mmCIF file of C-alpha atoms in Angstrom:
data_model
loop_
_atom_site.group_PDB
_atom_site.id
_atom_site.type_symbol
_atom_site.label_atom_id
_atom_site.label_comp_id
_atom_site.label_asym_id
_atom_site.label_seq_id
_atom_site.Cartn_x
_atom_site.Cartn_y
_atom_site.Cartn_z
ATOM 1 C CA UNK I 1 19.587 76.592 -22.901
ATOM 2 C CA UNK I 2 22.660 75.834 -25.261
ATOM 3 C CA UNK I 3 23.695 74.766 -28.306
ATOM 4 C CA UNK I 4 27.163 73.813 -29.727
ATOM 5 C CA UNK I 5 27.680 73.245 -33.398
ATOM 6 C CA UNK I 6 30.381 71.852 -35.017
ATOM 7 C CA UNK I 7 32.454 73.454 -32.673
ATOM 8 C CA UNK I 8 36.507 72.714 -32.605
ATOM 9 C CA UNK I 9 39.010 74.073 -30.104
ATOM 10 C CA UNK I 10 42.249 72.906 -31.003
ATOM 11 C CA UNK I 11 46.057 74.057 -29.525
ATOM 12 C CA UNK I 12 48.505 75.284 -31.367
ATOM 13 C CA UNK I 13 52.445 75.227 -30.463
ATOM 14 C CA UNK I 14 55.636 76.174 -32.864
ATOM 15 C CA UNK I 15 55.540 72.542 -33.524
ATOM 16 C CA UNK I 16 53.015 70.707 -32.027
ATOM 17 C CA UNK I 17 49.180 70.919 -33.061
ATOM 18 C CA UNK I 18 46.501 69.162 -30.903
ATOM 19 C CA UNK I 19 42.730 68.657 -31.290
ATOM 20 C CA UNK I 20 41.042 69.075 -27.917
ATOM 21 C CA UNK I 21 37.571 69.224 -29.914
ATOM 22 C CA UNK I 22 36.501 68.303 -33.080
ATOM 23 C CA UNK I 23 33.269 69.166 -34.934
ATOM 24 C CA UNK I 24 31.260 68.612 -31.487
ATOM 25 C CA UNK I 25 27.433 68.862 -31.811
ATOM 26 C CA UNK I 26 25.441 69.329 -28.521
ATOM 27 C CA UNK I 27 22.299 70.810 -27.434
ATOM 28 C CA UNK I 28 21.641 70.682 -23.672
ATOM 29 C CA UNK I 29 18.005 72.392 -22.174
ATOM 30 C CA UNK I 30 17.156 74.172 -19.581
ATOM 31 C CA UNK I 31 16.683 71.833 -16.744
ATOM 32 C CA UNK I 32 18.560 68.957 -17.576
ATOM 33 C CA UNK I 33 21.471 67.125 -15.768
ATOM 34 C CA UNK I 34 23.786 65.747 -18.230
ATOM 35 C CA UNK I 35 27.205 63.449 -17.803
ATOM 36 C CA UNK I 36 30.137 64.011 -19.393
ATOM 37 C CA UNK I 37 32.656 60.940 -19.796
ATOM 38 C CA UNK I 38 35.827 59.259 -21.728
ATOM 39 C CA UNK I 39 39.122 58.527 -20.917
ATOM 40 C CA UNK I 40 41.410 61.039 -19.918
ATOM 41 C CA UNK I 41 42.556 63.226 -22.630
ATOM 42 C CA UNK I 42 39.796 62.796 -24.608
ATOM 43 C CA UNK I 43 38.759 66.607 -24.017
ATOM 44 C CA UNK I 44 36.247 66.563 -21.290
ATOM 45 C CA UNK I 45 37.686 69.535 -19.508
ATOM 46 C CA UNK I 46 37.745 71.450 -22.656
ATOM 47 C CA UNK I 47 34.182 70.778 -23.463
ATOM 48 C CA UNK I 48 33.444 72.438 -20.040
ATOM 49 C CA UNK I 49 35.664 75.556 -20.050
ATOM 50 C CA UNK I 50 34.127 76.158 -23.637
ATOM 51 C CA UNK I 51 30.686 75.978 -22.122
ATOM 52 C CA UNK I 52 31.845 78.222 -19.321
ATOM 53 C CA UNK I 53 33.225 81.181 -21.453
ATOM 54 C CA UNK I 54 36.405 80.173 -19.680
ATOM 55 C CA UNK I 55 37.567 79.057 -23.203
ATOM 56 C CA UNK I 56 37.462 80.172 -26.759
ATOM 57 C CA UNK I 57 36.607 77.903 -29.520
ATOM 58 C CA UNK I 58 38.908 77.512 -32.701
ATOM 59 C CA UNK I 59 35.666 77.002 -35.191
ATOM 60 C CA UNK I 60 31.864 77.026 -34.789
ATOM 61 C CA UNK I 61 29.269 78.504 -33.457
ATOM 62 C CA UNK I 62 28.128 78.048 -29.077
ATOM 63 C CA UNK I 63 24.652 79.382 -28.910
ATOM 64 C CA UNK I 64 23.694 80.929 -25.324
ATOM 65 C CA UNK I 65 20.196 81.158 -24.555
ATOM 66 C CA UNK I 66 19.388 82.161 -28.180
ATOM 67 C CA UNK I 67 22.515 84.463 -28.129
ATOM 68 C CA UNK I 68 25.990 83.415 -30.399
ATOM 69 C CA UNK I 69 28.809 83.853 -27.903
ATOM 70 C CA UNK I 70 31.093 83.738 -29.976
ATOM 71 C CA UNK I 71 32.223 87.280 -31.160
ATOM 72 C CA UNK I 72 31.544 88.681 -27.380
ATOM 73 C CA UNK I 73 34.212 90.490 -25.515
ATOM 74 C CA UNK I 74 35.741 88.866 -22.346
ATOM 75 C CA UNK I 75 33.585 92.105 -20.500
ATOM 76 C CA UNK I 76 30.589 90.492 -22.178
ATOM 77 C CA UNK I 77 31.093 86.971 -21.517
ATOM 78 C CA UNK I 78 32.022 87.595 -17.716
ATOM 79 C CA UNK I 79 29.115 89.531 -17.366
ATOM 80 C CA UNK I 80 27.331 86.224 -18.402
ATOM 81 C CA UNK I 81 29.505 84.087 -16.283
ATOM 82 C CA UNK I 82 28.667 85.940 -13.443
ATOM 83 C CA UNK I 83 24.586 85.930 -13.900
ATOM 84 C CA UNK I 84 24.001 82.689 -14.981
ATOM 85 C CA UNK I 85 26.859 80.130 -14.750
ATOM 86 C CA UNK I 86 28.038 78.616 -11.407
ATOM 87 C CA UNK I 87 31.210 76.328 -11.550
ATOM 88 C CA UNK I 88 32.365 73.315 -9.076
ATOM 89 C CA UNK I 89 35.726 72.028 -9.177
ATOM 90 C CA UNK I 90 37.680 68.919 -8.599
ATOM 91 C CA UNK I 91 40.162 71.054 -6.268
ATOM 92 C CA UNK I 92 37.119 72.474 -4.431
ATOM 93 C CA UNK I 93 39.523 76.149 -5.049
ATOM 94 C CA UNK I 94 38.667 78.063 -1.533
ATOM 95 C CA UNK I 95 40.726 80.686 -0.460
ATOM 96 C CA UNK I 96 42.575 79.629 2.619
ATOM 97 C CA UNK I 97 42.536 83.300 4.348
ATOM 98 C CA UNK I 98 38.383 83.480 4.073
ATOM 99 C CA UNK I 99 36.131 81.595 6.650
ATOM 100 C CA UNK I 100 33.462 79.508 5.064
ATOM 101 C CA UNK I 101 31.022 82.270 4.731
ATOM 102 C CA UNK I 102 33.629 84.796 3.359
ATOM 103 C CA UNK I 103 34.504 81.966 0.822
ATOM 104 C CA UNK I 104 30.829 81.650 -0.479
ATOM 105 C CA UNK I 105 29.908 85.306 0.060
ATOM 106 C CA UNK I 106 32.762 86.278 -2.366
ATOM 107 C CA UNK I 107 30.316 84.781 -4.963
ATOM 108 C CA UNK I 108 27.929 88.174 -4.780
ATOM 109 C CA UNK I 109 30.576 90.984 -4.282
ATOM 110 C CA UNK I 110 30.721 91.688 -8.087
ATOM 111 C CA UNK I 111 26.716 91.628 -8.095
ATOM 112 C CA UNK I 112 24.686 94.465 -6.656
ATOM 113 C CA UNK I 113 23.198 93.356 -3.956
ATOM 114 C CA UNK I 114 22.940 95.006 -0.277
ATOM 115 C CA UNK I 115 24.906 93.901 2.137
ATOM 116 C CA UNK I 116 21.879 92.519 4.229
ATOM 117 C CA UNK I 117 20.795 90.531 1.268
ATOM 118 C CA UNK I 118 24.358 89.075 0.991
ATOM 119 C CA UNK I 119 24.308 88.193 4.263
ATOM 120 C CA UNK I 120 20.804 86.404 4.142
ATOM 121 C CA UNK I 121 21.442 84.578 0.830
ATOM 122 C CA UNK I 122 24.565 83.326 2.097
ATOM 123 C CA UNK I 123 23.074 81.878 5.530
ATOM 124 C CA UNK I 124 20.002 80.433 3.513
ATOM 125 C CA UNK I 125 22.622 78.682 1.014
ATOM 126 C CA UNK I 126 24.729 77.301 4.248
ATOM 127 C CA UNK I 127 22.108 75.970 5.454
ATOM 128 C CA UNK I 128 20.895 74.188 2.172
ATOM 129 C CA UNK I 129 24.164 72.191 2.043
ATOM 130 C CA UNK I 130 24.543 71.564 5.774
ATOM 131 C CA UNK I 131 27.278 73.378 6.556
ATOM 132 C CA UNK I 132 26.182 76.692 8.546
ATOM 133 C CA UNK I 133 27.687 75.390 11.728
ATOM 134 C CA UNK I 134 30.962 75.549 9.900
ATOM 135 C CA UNK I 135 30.405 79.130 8.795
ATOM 136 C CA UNK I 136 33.220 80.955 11.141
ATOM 137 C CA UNK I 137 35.498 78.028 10.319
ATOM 138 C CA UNK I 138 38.434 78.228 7.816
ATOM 139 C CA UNK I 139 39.286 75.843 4.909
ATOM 140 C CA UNK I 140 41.960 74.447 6.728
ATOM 141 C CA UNK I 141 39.605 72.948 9.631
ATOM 142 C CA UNK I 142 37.445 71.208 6.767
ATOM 143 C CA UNK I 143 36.973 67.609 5.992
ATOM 144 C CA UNK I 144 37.298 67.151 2.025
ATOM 145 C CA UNK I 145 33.285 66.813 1.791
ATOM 146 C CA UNK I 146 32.593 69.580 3.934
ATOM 147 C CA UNK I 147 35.018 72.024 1.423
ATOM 148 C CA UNK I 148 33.328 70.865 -1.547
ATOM 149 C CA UNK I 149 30.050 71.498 0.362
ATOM 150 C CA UNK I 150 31.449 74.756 0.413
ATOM 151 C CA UNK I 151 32.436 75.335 -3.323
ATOM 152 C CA UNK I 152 29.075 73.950 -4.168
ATOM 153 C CA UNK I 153 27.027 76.694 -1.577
ATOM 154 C CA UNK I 154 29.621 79.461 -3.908
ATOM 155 C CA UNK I 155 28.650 78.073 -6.759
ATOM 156 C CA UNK I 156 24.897 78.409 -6.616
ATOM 157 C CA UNK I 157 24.246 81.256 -4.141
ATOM 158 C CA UNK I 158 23.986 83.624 -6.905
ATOM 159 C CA UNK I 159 20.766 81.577 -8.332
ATOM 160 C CA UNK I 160 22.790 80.813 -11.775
ATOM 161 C CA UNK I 161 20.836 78.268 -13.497
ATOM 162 C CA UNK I 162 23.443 76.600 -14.568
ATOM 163 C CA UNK I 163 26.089 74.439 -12.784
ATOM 164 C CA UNK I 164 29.332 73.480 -14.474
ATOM 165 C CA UNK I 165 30.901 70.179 -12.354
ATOM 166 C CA UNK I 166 34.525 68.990 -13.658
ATOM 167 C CA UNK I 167 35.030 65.954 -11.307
ATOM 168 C CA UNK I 168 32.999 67.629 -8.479
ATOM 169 C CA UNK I 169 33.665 64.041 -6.281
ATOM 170 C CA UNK I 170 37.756 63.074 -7.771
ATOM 171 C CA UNK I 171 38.964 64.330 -4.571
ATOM 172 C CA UNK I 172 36.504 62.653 -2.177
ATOM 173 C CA UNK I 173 35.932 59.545 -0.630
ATOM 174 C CA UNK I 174 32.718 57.548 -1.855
ATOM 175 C CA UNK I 175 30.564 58.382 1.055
ATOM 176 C CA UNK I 176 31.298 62.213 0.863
ATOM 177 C CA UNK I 177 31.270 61.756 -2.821
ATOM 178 C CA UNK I 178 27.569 60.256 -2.410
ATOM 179 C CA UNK I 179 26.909 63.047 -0.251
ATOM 180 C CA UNK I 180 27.792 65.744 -3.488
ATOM 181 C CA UNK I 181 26.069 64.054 -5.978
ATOM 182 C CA UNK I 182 22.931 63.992 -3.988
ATOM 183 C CA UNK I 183 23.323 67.992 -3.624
ATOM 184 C CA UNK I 184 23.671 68.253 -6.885
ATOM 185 C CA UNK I 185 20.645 66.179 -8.004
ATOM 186 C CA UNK I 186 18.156 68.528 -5.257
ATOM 187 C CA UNK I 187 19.676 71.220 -7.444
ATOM 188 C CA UNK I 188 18.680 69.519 -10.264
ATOM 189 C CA UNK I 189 15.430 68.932 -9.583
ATOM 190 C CA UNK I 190 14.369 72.299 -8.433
ATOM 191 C CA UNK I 191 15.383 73.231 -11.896
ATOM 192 C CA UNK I 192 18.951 74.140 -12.124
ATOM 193 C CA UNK I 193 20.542 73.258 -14.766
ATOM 194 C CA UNK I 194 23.839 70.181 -14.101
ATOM 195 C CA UNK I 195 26.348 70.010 -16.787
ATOM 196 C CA UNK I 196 29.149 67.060 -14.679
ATOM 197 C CA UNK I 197 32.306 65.667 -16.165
ATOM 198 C CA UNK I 198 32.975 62.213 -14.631
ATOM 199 C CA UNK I 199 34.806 59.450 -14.307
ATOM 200 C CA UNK I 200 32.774 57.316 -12.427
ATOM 201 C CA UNK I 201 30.091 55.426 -13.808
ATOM 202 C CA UNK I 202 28.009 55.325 -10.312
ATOM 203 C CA UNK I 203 27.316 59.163 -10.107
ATOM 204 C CA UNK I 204 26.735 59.726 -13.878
ATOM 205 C CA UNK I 205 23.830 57.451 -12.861
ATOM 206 C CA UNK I 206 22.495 60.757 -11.385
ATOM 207 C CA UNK I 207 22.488 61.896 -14.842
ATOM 208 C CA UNK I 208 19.245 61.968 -17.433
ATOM 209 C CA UNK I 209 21.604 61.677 -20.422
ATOM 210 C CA UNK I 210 25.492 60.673 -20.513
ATOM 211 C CA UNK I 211 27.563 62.057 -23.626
ATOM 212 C CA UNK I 212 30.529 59.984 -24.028
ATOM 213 C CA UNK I 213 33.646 61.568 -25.999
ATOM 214 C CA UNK I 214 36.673 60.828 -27.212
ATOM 215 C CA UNK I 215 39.774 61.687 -29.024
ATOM 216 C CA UNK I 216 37.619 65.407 -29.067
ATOM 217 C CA UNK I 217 34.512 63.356 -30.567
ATOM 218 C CA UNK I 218 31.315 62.935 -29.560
ATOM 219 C CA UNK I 219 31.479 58.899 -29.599
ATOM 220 C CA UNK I 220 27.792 58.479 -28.078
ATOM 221 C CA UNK I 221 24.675 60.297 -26.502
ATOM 222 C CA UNK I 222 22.372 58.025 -24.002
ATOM 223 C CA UNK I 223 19.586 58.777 -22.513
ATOM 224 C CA UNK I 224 18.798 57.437 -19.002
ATOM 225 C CA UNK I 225 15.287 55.794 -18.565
ATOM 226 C CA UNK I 226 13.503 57.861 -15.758
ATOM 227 C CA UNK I 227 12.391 56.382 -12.356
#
């Protein structure tokens, strides 16, 4: 699905000059649920927005589904954003003023897609995560695990096959936390594509292969024994 290689992002001040990746080599397929982990600092984040088109790299080459990103225009790479990539954050980022429907159905209103196919994608996607008899109910009146059940309904109901996770579980406790990884790995096995940075060692268990980075490096790759 992609490829990254010998890709560098690094930041650049008046005075300072920091290295948030150097020379990284990855290769991820279609289908695959991968964890990304190191200490903080060590460019995790980075990696991610890179692999979102949310961020530019300094040097190398990201290969797209056969396609080099890399000279695109921002039109372009949204375009691709909005087809294929779905993204889950720490800070579960729900607009207070929308219900829970609103919040997921603002996923679709830069596709073209009728109303009553909105409407039915976003009621079959509730109801995939558990939470359609929240749908009238705003952020606000949310426990932390039922947002992020939320952000992860918005982050899939357009059918992207892949999922971008930074932290998807840092603001949860360990049973709603459970409760997100084990969404994510249904998604994952009826093919979507998981791409997770973590910090905790339990739920990159969910993971078939954990790349560990740091200082920008890719320190090691290991794949997880299945079953």
């Amino acid at each position: 699905m992609l490829k990254l290689h010998n890709l560098s992002k690094v930041y650049r001040t008046d005075e300072v000059e920091t290295v948030a990746l150097n020379n990284v080599n990855i290769e991820i397929e279609a289908g695959e649920f991968v964890a990304i982990m190191g200490p903080s600092g060590c460019g995790k984040s980075t990696l991610l927005n890179v692999i979102g088109m949310l961020d530019s790299p300094s040097s190398g080459e990201y290969i797209f589904r056969d396609e080099s990103v890399g000279q695109y225009s921002e039109s372009r790479l949204g375009d691709i954003r909005k087809r294929s990539i779905g993204f889950i954050f720490q800070s579960f980022n729900l607009i207070d003023e929308l219900s829970v429907e609103e919040n997921i159905e603002l996923a679709l209103l830069y596709h073209d897609i009728p109303v009553k196919e909105r409407n039915a994608r976003v009621a079959a996607v509730m109801d995939k995560v558990g939470i359609a008899h929240r749908a009238k109910h705003m952020p606000s009146q949310l426990s932390g695990g039922q947002q992020q059940r939320v952000a992860v309904a918005r982050a899939v109901v357009g059918k992207q096959s892949l999922i971008l996770a930074d932290e998807p579980t840092g603001n949860l406790d360990s049973a709603h936390g459970q409760e997100v990884m084990s969404m994510l790995q249904q998604l994952n096995e009826e093919g979507t594509t998981i791409v997770m940075v973590t910090h905790s060692p339990s739920h990159s268990d969910y993971a078939r292969r954990i790349i560990n980075l740091l200082d920008g490096h890719v320190l090691t790759e290991n794949l997880r024994a299945v079953g």
